[in-house]
Short mmCIF file of C-alpha atoms in Angstrom, two decimals:
data_model
loop_
_atom_site.label_atom_id
_atom_site.label_comp_id
_atom_site.label_asym_id
_atom_site.label_seq_id
_atom_site.Cartn_x
_atom_site.Cartn_y
_atom_site.Cartn_z
CA MET A 1 0.00 0.00 0.00
CA LYS A 2 2.87 2.37 1.02
CA LEU A 3 4.69 1.49 -2.18
CA THR A 4 1.57 2.20 -4.23
CA LEU A 5 1.12 5.57 -2.52
CA ARG A 6 4.78 6.46 -3.17
CA ARG A 7 4.40 5.38 -6.76
CA ARG A 8 1.30 7.49 -7.13
CA ARG A 9 3.17 10.47 -5.70
CA THR A 10 6.03 9.82 -8.12
CA TYR A 11 3.61 9.70 -11.02
CA ALA A 12 1.95 12.89 -9.81
CA LYS A 13 5.35 14.57 -9.57
CA ILE A 14 6.27 13.43 -13.11
CA ILE A 15 2.95 14.73 -14.43
CA ARG A 16 3.35 18.04 -12.57
CA ASN A 17 6.91 18.45 -13.94
CA ALA A 18 5.75 17.62 -17.45
CA VAL A 19 2.85 20.09 -17.25
CA ASN A 20 5.14 22.78 -15.79
CA SER A 21 7.66 22.27 -18.57
CA TYR A 22 4.94 23.06 -21.15
CA PRO A 23 5.71 26.59 -22.44
CA GLY A 24 2.04 27.62 -22.57
CA GLY A 25 -0.43 27.88 -19.72
CA LEU A 26 -2.41 24.78 -18.80
CA ALA A 27 -4.96 24.10 -16.05
CA PHE A 28 -7.53 21.36 -15.40
CA ALA A 29 -10.53 21.70 -13.10
CA MET A 30 -13.55 19.77 -11.88
CA PRO A 31 -16.92 20.54 -13.58
CA ASP A 32 -17.70 22.90 -10.65
CA GLY A 33 -14.49 24.87 -11.38
CA ARG A 34 -12.22 23.62 -8.57
CA VAL A 35 -8.67 23.35 -9.92
CA ILE A 36 -7.07 19.90 -10.12
CA LEU A 37 -3.81 21.00 -11.71
CA SER A 38 -2.45 24.31 -12.96
CA ASN A 39 1.05 24.85 -14.34
CA HIS A 40 3.50 27.69 -13.55
CA ALA A 41 2.87 29.53 -16.83
CA MET A 42 -0.91 29.62 -16.26
CA ASN A 43 -0.56 30.74 -12.63
CA GLU A 44 1.95 33.42 -13.56
CA LEU A 45 -0.24 34.71 -16.41
CA CYS A 46 -3.37 34.80 -14.22
CA SER A 47 -1.41 36.51 -11.43
CA ARG A 48 -0.40 39.27 -13.83
CA LEU A 49 -3.95 39.72 -15.05
CA THR A 50 -6.07 39.13 -11.92
CA GLY A 51 -3.58 39.43 -9.04
CA HIS A 52 -3.65 35.75 -8.04
CA ALA A 53 -3.15 32.22 -9.36
CA VAL A 54 -6.05 30.13 -10.68
CA VAL A 55 -8.25 29.00 -7.77
CA ASN A 56 -11.55 28.34 -9.44
CA VAL A 57 -11.80 28.32 -13.22
CA TYR A 58 -15.25 30.00 -13.31
CA SER A 59 -14.35 32.83 -10.92
CA THR A 60 -10.97 33.30 -12.62
CA TRP A 61 -12.71 33.45 -16.03
CA GLU A 62 -15.09 36.15 -14.78
CA GLU A 63 -12.12 38.13 -13.42
CA LEU A 64 -10.30 37.70 -16.76
CA ARG A 65 -13.34 39.03 -18.60
CA GLU A 66 -13.07 42.21 -16.55
CA ALA A 67 -9.30 42.51 -17.01
CA HIS A 68 -9.75 44.44 -20.30
CA PRO A 69 -9.29 41.72 -22.94
CA MET A 70 -8.58 42.86 -26.50
CA THR A 71 -11.21 42.85 -29.23
CA ILE A 72 -10.50 40.38 -32.00
CA PRO A 73 -10.37 42.06 -35.46
CA LYS A 74 -12.95 40.42 -37.72
CA ILE A 75 -12.93 40.66 -41.50
CA GLU A 76 -16.42 41.04 -42.91
CA GLY A 77 -17.43 38.04 -45.00
CA GLU A 78 -14.70 35.80 -43.57
CA PRO A 79 -15.98 32.32 -42.69
CA GLU A 80 -16.81 31.92 -39.00
CA GLU A 81 -14.87 29.46 -36.84
CA PRO A 82 -16.76 26.19 -36.30
CA ASP A 83 -19.43 26.82 -33.67
CA ASP A 84 -18.27 25.36 -30.37
CA SER A 85 -20.60 26.48 -27.63
CA THR A 86 -18.49 24.94 -24.87
CA SER A 87 -15.40 26.95 -25.84
CA GLU A 88 -14.66 30.61 -25.08
CA LYS A 89 -11.52 32.62 -25.70
CA LEU A 90 -10.03 35.92 -24.56
CA LEU A 91 -7.04 37.84 -25.92
CA PHE A 92 -4.62 39.87 -23.76
CA ARG A 93 -1.65 42.08 -24.45
CA ILE A 94 1.08 41.25 -21.93
CA GLY A 95 3.77 43.87 -21.55
CA THR A 96 4.43 45.94 -24.65
CA SER A 97 4.56 43.31 -27.34
CA GLU A 98 3.28 39.86 -26.33
CA ILE A 99 -0.24 38.72 -27.20
CA TRP A 100 -1.69 35.75 -25.32
CA GLN A 101 -4.86 33.85 -26.00
CA ILE A 102 -6.61 32.11 -23.09
CA ARG A 103 -9.21 29.50 -24.00
CA LYS A 104 -11.70 27.75 -21.68
CA THR A 105 -13.18 24.47 -22.87
CA GLU A 106 -15.28 21.65 -21.46
CA GLU A 107 -13.76 18.25 -22.17
CA GLU A 108 -14.88 14.67 -21.66
CA PHE A 109 -12.61 11.90 -20.42
CA GLU A 110 -13.65 8.32 -19.66
CA GLU A 111 -17.30 9.25 -19.10
CA GLY A 112 -16.28 12.11 -16.81
CA ARG A 113 -16.29 15.84 -17.59
CA PHE A 114 -13.66 18.42 -16.70
CA LEU A 115 -12.76 21.99 -17.52
CA GLN A 116 -9.57 22.89 -19.32
CA LEU A 117 -7.88 26.28 -19.44
CA THR A 118 -5.10 26.81 -21.99
CA ALA A 119 -3.00 29.88 -22.70
CA ASP A 120 -0.83 30.34 -25.80
CA ASP A 121 1.58 33.02 -26.92
CA ILE A 122 0.04 34.03 -30.30
CA THR A 123 2.13 37.19 -30.81
CA GLU A 124 3.36 36.17 -34.27
CA SER A 125 0.08 34.84 -35.64
CA TYR A 126 -1.78 37.84 -34.16
CA SER A 127 0.68 40.22 -35.82
CA LEU A 128 0.21 38.47 -39.20
CA GLY A 129 -3.57 38.44 -38.73
CA LYS A 130 -3.49 42.15 -37.88
CA GLN A 131 -1.50 42.83 -41.05
CA ILE A 132 -4.08 40.91 -43.10
CA TYR A 133 -6.87 42.84 -41.38
CA ASP A 134 -5.18 46.22 -41.98
CA ASN A 135 -4.54 45.31 -45.63
CA HIS A 136 -8.16 44.25 -45.99
CA VAL A 137 -9.36 47.59 -44.57
CA ARG A 138 -6.97 49.47 -46.89
CA LEU A 139 -8.07 47.48 -49.95
CA THR A 140 -11.75 47.96 -49.10
CA GLY A 141 -11.12 51.71 -48.91
CA LEU A 142 -9.24 51.66 -52.22
CA ARG A 143 -11.99 49.72 -53.94
CA GLU A 144 -14.61 52.13 -52.60
CA ARG A 145 -12.56 55.09 -53.89
CA GLN A 146 -12.20 53.33 -57.25
CA ARG A 147 -15.97 52.77 -57.50
CA THR A 148 -16.67 56.43 -56.68
CA LEU A 149 -14.00 57.65 -59.11
CA LEU A 150 -15.34 55.51 -61.94
CA LYS A 151 -18.87 56.62 -61.23
CA ASN A 152 -17.91 60.27 -61.41
CA ILE A 153 -15.16 60.28 -64.02
CA LEU A 154 -17.35 61.07 -67.03
CA GLN A 155 -19.16 63.87 -65.22
CA ILE A 156 -15.84 65.26 -63.93
CA ASN A 157 -14.45 65.30 -67.48
CA THR A 158 -17.53 67.02 -68.85
CA ASP A 159 -17.42 69.60 -66.06
CA LYS A 160 -13.72 70.14 -66.82
CA GLU A 161 -14.47 70.69 -70.52
CA LEU A 162 -17.28 73.11 -69.61
CA LEU A 163 -15.03 75.05 -67.27
CA GLN A 164 -12.31 75.30 -69.93
CA ALA A 165 -14.88 76.51 -72.47
CA LYS A 166 -16.20 79.12 -70.04
CA MET A 167 -12.66 80.36 -69.35
CA ARG A 168 -12.02 80.62 -73.10
CA VAL A 169 -15.22 82.65 -73.63
CA HIS A 170 -14.34 84.85 -70.65
CA ASP A 171 -10.85 85.52 -72.09
CA ASP A 172 -12.18 86.21 -75.62
CA PHE A 173 -14.80 88.67 -74.40
CA GLY A 174 -12.33 90.30 -71.99
CA ARG A 175 -9.85 90.92 -74.83
CA CYS A 176 -12.61 92.29 -77.10
CA LEU A 177 -13.87 94.65 -74.38
CA ILE A 178 -10.36 95.98 -73.71
CA ALA A 179 -9.73 96.42 -77.45
CA THR A 180 -13.12 98.19 -77.86
CA GLY A 181 -12.33 100.49 -74.94
CA GLN A 182 -8.99 101.39 -76.53
CA ALA A 183 -10.71 101.93 -79.90
CA LEU A 184 -13.21 104.35 -78.35
CA GLU A 185 -10.41 106.30 -76.68
CA ASN A 186 -8.26 106.37 -79.83
CA PRO A 187 -10.50 105.87 -82.91
CA ASP A 188 -7.83 106.87 -85.43
CA GLY A 189 -5.25 104.27 -84.38
CA THR A 190 -7.63 101.27 -84.57
CA ASP A 191 -8.10 98.75 -87.34
CA LEU A 192 -11.87 98.30 -87.17
CA GLN A 193 -11.79 95.15 -89.31
CA VAL A 194 -9.49 93.39 -86.78
CA LEU A 195 -11.80 94.45 -83.95
CA THR A 196 -14.89 93.23 -85.79
CA ASN A 197 -13.21 89.88 -86.51
CA ALA A 198 -12.28 89.54 -82.82
CA TRP A 199 -15.92 90.11 -81.77
CA GLU A 200 -17.18 87.61 -84.37
CA ASP A 201 -14.70 85.01 -83.10
CA ALA A 202 -15.81 85.62 -79.52
CA ILE A 203 -19.50 85.21 -80.45
CA LEU A 204 -18.69 82.04 -82.41
CA SER A 205 -16.85 80.68 -79.39
CA LEU A 206 -19.87 81.45 -77.19
CA SER A 207 -22.26 79.71 -79.61
CA ALA A 208 -20.10 76.57 -79.57
CA THR A 209 -20.22 76.49 -75.77
CA ALA A 210 -24.00 76.66 -75.68
CA GLY A 211 -24.34 73.01 -76.65
CA LEU A 212 -21.60 71.62 -74.48
CA SER A 213 -23.67 70.84 -71.43
CA ASN A 214 -24.79 67.22 -71.30
CA ARG A 215 -27.62 67.98 -68.91
CA PRO A 216 -31.01 67.33 -70.51
CA GLU A 217 -32.83 70.42 -71.69
CA LYS A 218 -36.19 68.92 -70.94
CA SER A 219 -37.05 67.25 -67.64
CA GLN A 220 -37.73 63.51 -67.74
CA LYS A 221 -41.40 64.23 -67.06
CA ASP A 222 -41.77 66.85 -69.83
CA GLU A 223 -40.41 64.58 -72.54
CA LEU A 224 -42.48 61.62 -71.35
CA LEU A 225 -45.62 63.79 -71.39
CA LYS A 226 -44.73 64.91 -74.92
CA ALA A 227 -44.26 61.29 -76.09
CA ALA A 228 -47.52 60.19 -74.41
CA GLY A 229 -49.31 63.13 -76.03
CA MET A 230 -48.04 62.01 -79.44
CA ILE A 231 -49.87 58.68 -79.02
CA GLY A 232 -53.02 60.30 -77.66
CA CYS A 233 -52.61 59.24 -74.05
CA ARG A 234 -53.20 61.71 -71.22
CA MET A 235 -51.19 61.33 -68.03
CA GLU A 236 -52.14 62.50 -64.55
CA PHE A 237 -49.53 62.70 -61.82
CA LEU A 238 -50.91 62.78 -58.25
CA GLY A 239 -48.35 63.42 -55.50
CA VAL A 240 -44.69 64.32 -55.67
CA THR A 241 -42.85 62.68 -58.56
CA PRO A 242 -39.39 61.35 -57.68
CA ASN A 243 -36.57 62.40 -59.98
CA SER A 244 -35.55 58.79 -60.47
CA PRO A 245 -34.93 56.97 -63.80
CA LEU A 246 -36.52 53.88 -62.22
CA PHE A 247 -39.75 55.75 -61.58
CA TYR A 248 -39.94 56.88 -65.21
CA ALA A 249 -39.01 53.38 -66.40
CA ALA A 250 -42.02 52.03 -64.45
CA VAL A 251 -44.34 54.72 -65.87
CA ARG A 252 -43.11 54.04 -69.44
CA GLU A 253 -43.63 50.29 -69.03
CA ALA A 254 -47.17 50.83 -67.72
CA LEU A 255 -47.89 53.32 -70.52
CA THR A 256 -46.72 51.10 -73.38
CA ASN A 257 -48.53 48.05 -71.97
CA ALA A 258 -51.77 49.98 -71.36
CA VAL A 259 -51.80 51.47 -74.86
CA ARG A 260 -50.68 48.26 -76.58
CA HIS A 261 -52.93 45.76 -74.76
CA ALA A 262 -55.84 47.81 -73.34
CA ASN A 263 -56.06 50.62 -75.88
CA ALA A 264 -55.91 53.08 -72.97
CA ASP A 265 -55.94 56.83 -73.41
CA CYS A 266 -55.49 57.93 -69.80
CA LEU A 267 -52.89 56.91 -67.23
CA THR A 268 -53.02 57.90 -63.55
CA VAL A 269 -49.78 57.86 -61.57
CA GLN A 270 -50.15 58.12 -57.78
CA THR A 271 -47.08 58.53 -55.60
CA GLU A 272 -46.53 58.58 -51.87
CA GLU A 273 -43.18 58.94 -50.14
CA ARG A 274 -42.36 57.41 -46.76
CA ASN A 275 -38.85 57.10 -45.28
CA GLY A 276 -37.09 57.53 -48.61
CA ILE A 277 -39.27 54.93 -50.38
CA PHE A 278 -41.76 55.99 -53.03
CA ARG A 279 -44.88 53.83 -53.32
CA VAL A 280 -46.16 54.19 -56.86
CA ARG A 281 -49.52 53.01 -58.28
CA ILE A 282 -50.03 53.32 -62.01
CA ALA A 283 -53.53 52.63 -63.32
CA ALA A 284 -54.94 53.04 -66.81
CA ASN A 285 -58.37 53.10 -68.38
CA GLY A 286 -59.12 50.98 -71.43
CA THR A 287 -60.28 47.39 -71.77
CA ALA A 288 -59.64 45.13 -68.78
CA PRO A 289 -57.81 41.85 -69.44
CA THR A 290 -59.99 38.74 -69.43
CA GLU A 291 -57.32 36.65 -67.75
CA PRO A 292 -54.17 37.37 -65.67
CA ILE A 293 -51.43 38.85 -67.81
CA THR A 294 -48.21 36.98 -68.42
CA GLU A 295 -45.07 38.88 -67.50
CA GLY A 296 -43.11 39.63 -70.68
CA SER A 297 -39.54 40.77 -71.02
CA GLY A 298 -40.44 44.43 -70.35
CA LEU A 299 -42.01 43.78 -66.95
CA SER A 300 -39.31 41.23 -66.07
CA ASN A 301 -36.55 43.74 -66.88
CA LEU A 302 -38.32 46.40 -64.82
CA ARG A 303 -38.70 43.99 -61.90
CA MET A 304 -34.99 43.11 -62.11
CA ARG A 305 -33.96 46.79 -62.18
CA LEU A 306 -36.20 47.61 -59.22
CA GLU A 307 -35.08 44.66 -57.11
CA LYS A 308 -31.43 45.37 -57.86
CA ASP A 309 -31.89 48.79 -56.24
CA GLY A 310 -33.87 47.44 -53.29
CA GLY A 311 -37.32 48.13 -54.75
CA SER A 312 -40.18 45.82 -55.71
CA LEU A 313 -42.95 45.38 -58.30
CA GLN A 314 -46.47 43.96 -58.02
CA ILE A 315 -49.29 43.62 -60.52
CA GLU A 316 -52.89 44.08 -59.30
CA TYR A 317 -56.22 43.75 -61.13
CA GLN A 318 -58.88 46.35 -60.35
CA PRO A 319 -60.42 45.28 -62.84
CA GLY A 320 -57.83 46.90 -65.15
CA VAL A 321 -54.14 46.23 -64.61
CA VAL A 322 -52.51 48.32 -61.87
CA LEU A 323 -48.77 48.40 -61.62
CA CYS A 324 -47.55 48.91 -58.03
CA ALA A 325 -43.89 49.66 -57.41
CA GLU A 326 -41.76 50.53 -54.42
CA ILE A 327 -38.80 52.67 -55.41
CA PRO A 328 -36.07 53.66 -52.96
CA VAL A 329 -34.80 57.13 -53.73
CA THR A 330 -31.61 58.49 -52.24
CA PRO A 331 -31.63 62.27 -51.80
CA MET B 1 -41.15 60.85 -98.05
CA TYR B 2 -39.61 59.13 -95.03
CA HIS B 3 -40.66 60.03 -91.48
CA VAL B 4 -37.70 60.32 -89.16
CA LEU B 5 -37.35 60.23 -85.38
CA VAL B 6 -34.14 61.77 -84.01
CA VAL B 7 -32.92 60.66 -80.58
CA GLU B 8 -29.99 62.77 -79.47
CA ASP B 9 -29.33 64.47 -76.12
CA SER B 10 -26.75 67.01 -77.32
CA LYS B 11 -28.41 70.14 -78.65
CA ILE B 12 -25.63 70.92 -81.15
CA ALA B 13 -25.52 67.36 -82.49
CA ARG B 14 -29.32 67.24 -82.70
CA GLU B 15 -29.45 70.48 -84.66
CA ALA B 16 -26.67 69.24 -86.95
CA VAL B 17 -28.61 66.02 -87.64
CA GLU B 18 -31.80 67.98 -88.30
CA ARG B 19 -29.90 70.29 -90.70
CA SER B 20 -28.56 67.24 -92.56
CA LEU B 21 -32.10 65.93 -93.00
CA ASP B 22 -33.34 69.37 -94.12
CA ARG B 23 -30.99 69.17 -97.10
CA SER B 24 -33.12 66.41 -98.60
CA ALA B 25 -36.80 66.58 -99.53
CA GLU B 26 -36.97 62.83 -98.94
CA TYR B 27 -37.10 63.21 -95.15
CA THR B 28 -39.51 64.82 -92.74
CA LEU B 29 -39.02 65.03 -89.00
CA THR B 30 -41.61 63.24 -86.84
CA ALA B 31 -39.97 64.27 -83.55
CA SER B 32 -36.66 65.06 -81.92
CA ILE B 33 -36.19 63.71 -78.41
CA GLU B 34 -33.36 63.44 -75.88
CA ASN B 35 -34.18 60.19 -74.07
CA ALA B 36 -33.97 56.88 -75.98
CA ALA B 37 -36.48 55.18 -73.68
CA ASN B 38 -39.24 57.45 -75.04
CA ALA B 39 -38.61 56.43 -78.66
CA GLU B 40 -40.70 53.24 -78.44
CA ILE B 41 -43.72 55.23 -77.18
CA ILE B 42 -43.61 57.57 -80.17
CA CYS B 43 -43.34 54.62 -82.58
CA MET B 44 -46.57 53.11 -81.22
CA ARG B 45 -49.01 55.45 -82.97
CA ASN B 46 -46.92 57.61 -85.27
CA ARG B 47 -45.50 56.87 -88.64
CA VAL B 48 -41.75 56.39 -88.21
CA ASP B 49 -39.68 54.95 -91.07
CA LEU B 50 -36.22 55.76 -89.79
CA ILE B 51 -34.71 56.39 -86.37
CA LEU B 52 -31.39 58.17 -85.95
CA MET B 53 -30.51 56.91 -82.48
CA ASP B 54 -27.70 58.13 -80.26
CA ILE B 55 -26.35 55.45 -77.89
CA CYS B 56 -25.69 57.44 -74.72
CA THR B 57 -28.81 59.53 -74.22
CA ALA B 58 -30.43 61.64 -71.50
CA ASP B 59 -30.78 60.16 -68.01
CA ASP B 60 -28.24 57.45 -68.97
CA GLU B 61 -30.85 55.61 -71.02
CA SER B 62 -29.22 53.36 -73.62
CA GLY B 63 -30.06 53.76 -77.29
CA LEU B 64 -29.01 50.14 -77.80
CA ASP B 65 -31.66 48.84 -75.37
CA ALA B 66 -34.29 51.09 -76.95
CA ALA B 67 -33.31 49.93 -80.47
CA ALA B 68 -33.62 46.25 -79.47
CA LYS B 69 -37.15 46.84 -78.10
CA ILE B 70 -38.26 48.83 -81.16
CA LYS B 71 -36.91 46.19 -83.55
CA LYS B 72 -38.86 43.55 -81.61
CA TYR B 73 -42.23 45.30 -81.98
CA TYR B 74 -41.64 47.27 -85.19
CA PRO B 75 -39.09 45.37 -87.31
CA GLY B 76 -39.97 47.50 -90.36
CA ILE B 77 -38.49 50.66 -88.83
CA ARG B 78 -34.91 51.25 -89.97
CA ILE B 79 -32.48 52.28 -87.22
CA ILE B 80 -29.15 54.01 -87.65
CA MET B 81 -27.10 54.05 -84.44
CA MET B 82 -24.94 57.11 -83.92
CA THR B 83 -22.18 57.74 -81.41
CA SER B 84 -19.14 59.86 -80.79
CA MET B 85 -17.82 57.37 -78.23
CA PRO B 86 -15.05 54.98 -79.29
CA GLU B 87 -16.52 52.31 -76.94
CA VAL B 88 -15.24 49.01 -78.28
CA SER B 89 -18.41 46.98 -77.74
CA PHE B 90 -20.90 49.37 -79.38
CA LEU B 91 -20.56 47.99 -82.93
CA ARG B 92 -21.18 44.41 -81.75
CA LYS B 93 -24.07 45.40 -79.48
CA ALA B 94 -25.72 47.42 -82.26
CA ARG B 95 -25.59 44.38 -84.57
CA GLU B 96 -27.05 42.21 -81.78
CA ALA B 97 -29.87 44.73 -81.28
CA GLY B 98 -30.78 44.32 -84.97
CA CYS B 99 -29.85 47.85 -86.08
CA ASP B 100 -29.52 48.51 -89.79
CA SER B 101 -26.59 50.92 -89.89
CA PHE B 102 -24.00 52.55 -87.68
CA TRP B 103 -22.51 56.02 -87.98
CA TYR B 104 -19.57 57.46 -86.04
CA LYS B 105 -20.20 61.17 -85.57
CA GLU B 106 -16.54 62.08 -85.32
CA TYR B 107 -14.48 59.22 -86.68
CA GLY B 108 -16.17 58.29 -89.93
CA ASN B 109 -15.79 60.20 -93.14
CA GLU B 110 -19.18 59.36 -94.66
CA ASP B 111 -21.87 62.01 -94.65
CA LEU B 112 -24.92 61.21 -92.45
CA LEU B 113 -27.39 61.94 -95.26
CA SER B 114 -25.59 59.45 -97.47
CA VAL B 115 -25.84 56.81 -94.70
CA CYS B 116 -29.57 57.58 -94.38
CA ASN B 117 -30.11 57.27 -98.16
CA ARG B 118 -28.21 54.00 -98.41
CA THR B 119 -30.03 52.58 -95.36
CA MET B 120 -33.45 53.50 -96.76
CA ASN B 121 -32.41 51.83 -100.03
CA GLY B 122 -32.04 48.57 -98.11
CA GLU B 123 -28.30 48.67 -97.58
CA GLN B 124 -26.65 48.04 -94.21
CA VAL B 125 -23.95 50.62 -93.67
CA TRP B 126 -21.35 49.75 -91.06
CA PRO B 127 -17.91 51.26 -90.41
CA THR B 128 -15.13 49.07 -91.76
CA GLU B 129 -13.04 49.64 -88.68
CA GLU B 130 -13.55 50.90 -85.16
CA PRO B 131 -11.81 54.03 -83.85
CA VAL B 132 -8.34 53.47 -82.42
CA VAL B 133 -7.59 54.92 -78.99
CA LYS B 134 -4.12 55.13 -77.48
CA ILE B 135 -4.02 53.47 -74.04
CA GLY B 136 -0.60 53.89 -72.42
CA LEU B 137 2.00 52.28 -74.68
CA THR B 138 -0.49 50.45 -76.88
CA ASP B 139 -3.58 50.90 -79.06
CA SER B 140 -7.11 49.81 -78.14
CA THR B 141 -7.06 47.33 -81.04
CA GLU B 142 -4.24 45.37 -79.36
CA PHE B 143 -6.47 44.10 -76.52
CA THR B 144 -7.96 40.62 -76.81
CA GLY B 145 -11.69 40.06 -76.27
CA ARG B 146 -11.01 38.42 -72.91
CA GLU B 147 -8.79 41.28 -71.80
CA LEU B 148 -11.59 43.72 -72.67
CA ASP B 149 -14.03 41.62 -70.60
CA VAL B 150 -11.64 41.85 -67.64
CA ILE B 151 -11.17 45.64 -68.00
CA ARG B 152 -14.94 46.15 -68.29
CA LEU B 153 -15.57 44.26 -65.03
CA LEU B 154 -12.69 46.09 -63.33
CA ALA B 155 -14.32 49.34 -64.45
CA GLN B 156 -17.56 48.20 -62.79
CA GLY B 157 -15.60 47.89 -59.53
CA CYS B 158 -15.48 44.06 -59.41
CA SER B 159 -12.78 42.29 -57.38
CA TYR B 160 -10.57 39.63 -58.98
CA ASP B 161 -12.73 36.88 -57.43
CA GLU B 162 -15.93 38.47 -58.75
CA ILE B 163 -14.40 38.79 -62.25
CA ALA B 164 -13.34 35.12 -62.14
CA GLU B 165 -16.86 34.08 -61.16
CA GLN B 166 -18.57 36.17 -63.84
CA LEU B 167 -16.25 35.04 -66.63
CA CYS B 168 -16.15 31.40 -65.39
CA ILE B 169 -12.37 31.41 -65.16
CA SER B 170 -9.97 31.00 -62.23
CA THR B 171 -8.66 33.94 -60.20
CA ASN B 172 -5.16 33.05 -61.39
CA THR B 173 -6.30 33.43 -65.01
CA VAL B 174 -7.73 36.87 -64.14
CA LYS B 175 -4.35 37.81 -62.63
CA TYR B 176 -2.62 36.50 -65.78
CA HIS B 177 -4.80 38.73 -68.01
CA ILE B 178 -4.19 41.72 -65.75
CA LYS B 179 -0.44 41.12 -65.79
CA ASN B 180 -0.53 41.07 -69.62
CA LEU B 181 -2.68 44.23 -69.72
CA LEU B 182 -0.25 46.11 -67.46
CA GLN B 183 2.72 44.89 -69.53
CA LYS B 184 1.08 46.01 -72.79
CA THR B 185 0.07 49.44 -71.52
CA GLY B 186 3.06 50.10 -69.27
CA TYR B 187 0.86 51.08 -66.32
CA ARG B 188 1.84 50.13 -62.79
CA THR B 189 -1.64 49.62 -61.38
CA THR B 190 -5.06 48.50 -62.59
CA MET B 191 -6.43 51.81 -61.25
CA GLN B 192 -4.31 53.74 -63.79
CA LEU B 193 -5.38 51.38 -66.57
CA VAL B 194 -9.10 51.54 -65.77
CA THR B 195 -9.06 55.33 -65.30
CA GLU B 196 -7.42 55.80 -68.71
CA VAL B 197 -9.76 53.37 -70.48
CA VAL B 198 -12.89 55.01 -69.01
CA ASP B 199 -11.48 58.52 -69.41
CA LYS B 200 -10.96 57.95 -73.15
CA ARG B 201 -14.47 56.44 -73.43
CA MET B 202 -13.06 53.17 -74.71
CA ILE B 203 -15.26 51.45 -72.15
CA LEU B 204 -18.41 52.99 -70.68
CA PRO B 205 -19.44 50.85 -67.69
CA LYS B 206 -23.08 52.06 -67.74
CA TYR B 207 -23.70 50.86 -71.30
#
């Protein structure tokens, strides 16, 4: 019996030495949290963070939670770690440069359960992960800038051309005015033909600039009303009309369908705005369909365009066809 | 007498087109509009024999989409596409939309009225070559079809992975095309390449 006890003590000593020689922190506890074994590294780490060695895994874990752990940088869209509800982890910066991860898990062993606390120095992998995260943030910013730049580049170029044209007109007229002023002060020393040519050039330059703007002369609504008028269809707009190409695409689709299939000559467009979303109902007179309409390519394309921008499309029968759309409009 | 619909959002270009038509007693103007999406509406109950259709029109509506719709419902209407943009895909897309003729406003040397006359006589008038644009160290004609696909998706803001998925190729193949594009043009980054290509209207992401 004595020999067995001594042997058990020897084994325990060997195990303790082995666990202490492990470079990371390691502790095992009963399911209620009482510690069975905790190595030097774990006790030292917990002492630095909570002021004492591990006594009870649960109470120590609560104290660790309040010892200002670091937040773990997370890249959006990155796959989640496998869900392990029995495992929790905390990250701590120790000193100026070391990063340690402490993980608490529930383990099973020979039909018994126990708690395990492990601590690992993850300074290098954390630093690499941080670099990846920083690069990801930088690339996301770059891509966003690229998208904005591409979106605006044509308008920026047109504005630049307009500005250059305006400066040219300003210079031409300025020179002509100065030359005219001099001519009035000294009529004898002026070549009137040169002055006349200068004014003609300036006026020509101004005429060329008049057509440079790429902004539509007519509003979307005016031209649509003109086109509808040319096919004998009257349009009534009730409510505020959003200045959105999607809105006019929906009205055009309803108009062409109503004229083509129902021989309509009046279209009523009702709009109502709530929280940046326009609810649009477009109804037409004319002959009502005898059976539900099949959605052709026009309606399908409109639905796709609306849904791509976060809107929606519905067809109602009342008894004529009513096109109902939700259109998000950014200010 | 042919009835003509002009779709053109630039006032100067529209007036120039109308002046060209005025020179011939064969043509009369049905309407002049700025937005291509309204062209189909006018065709529904008005006599239109010929449409002179700009590609990039008011409110970013595409003349190519409008032409395809009109050809579907009114195949008898002749359509001449017009553009001043050297966009490399416009010729192909105009053919796919079923257009009859194509006229470059700035690059071609054929008079618009002559293109109209030939088109109304049943001819299909297409430019023999597309405009050449200098991109870095090379010309726009030196890019392969696949390279143009890659640039177009880059210009739409797609990542390499998104480009690979859309073109059904691997990300490494996308990188290979991009490496070749940068070598050809002499640019250091894709940003420089895409900016230049869009700036010179060789690719217009919205159309």
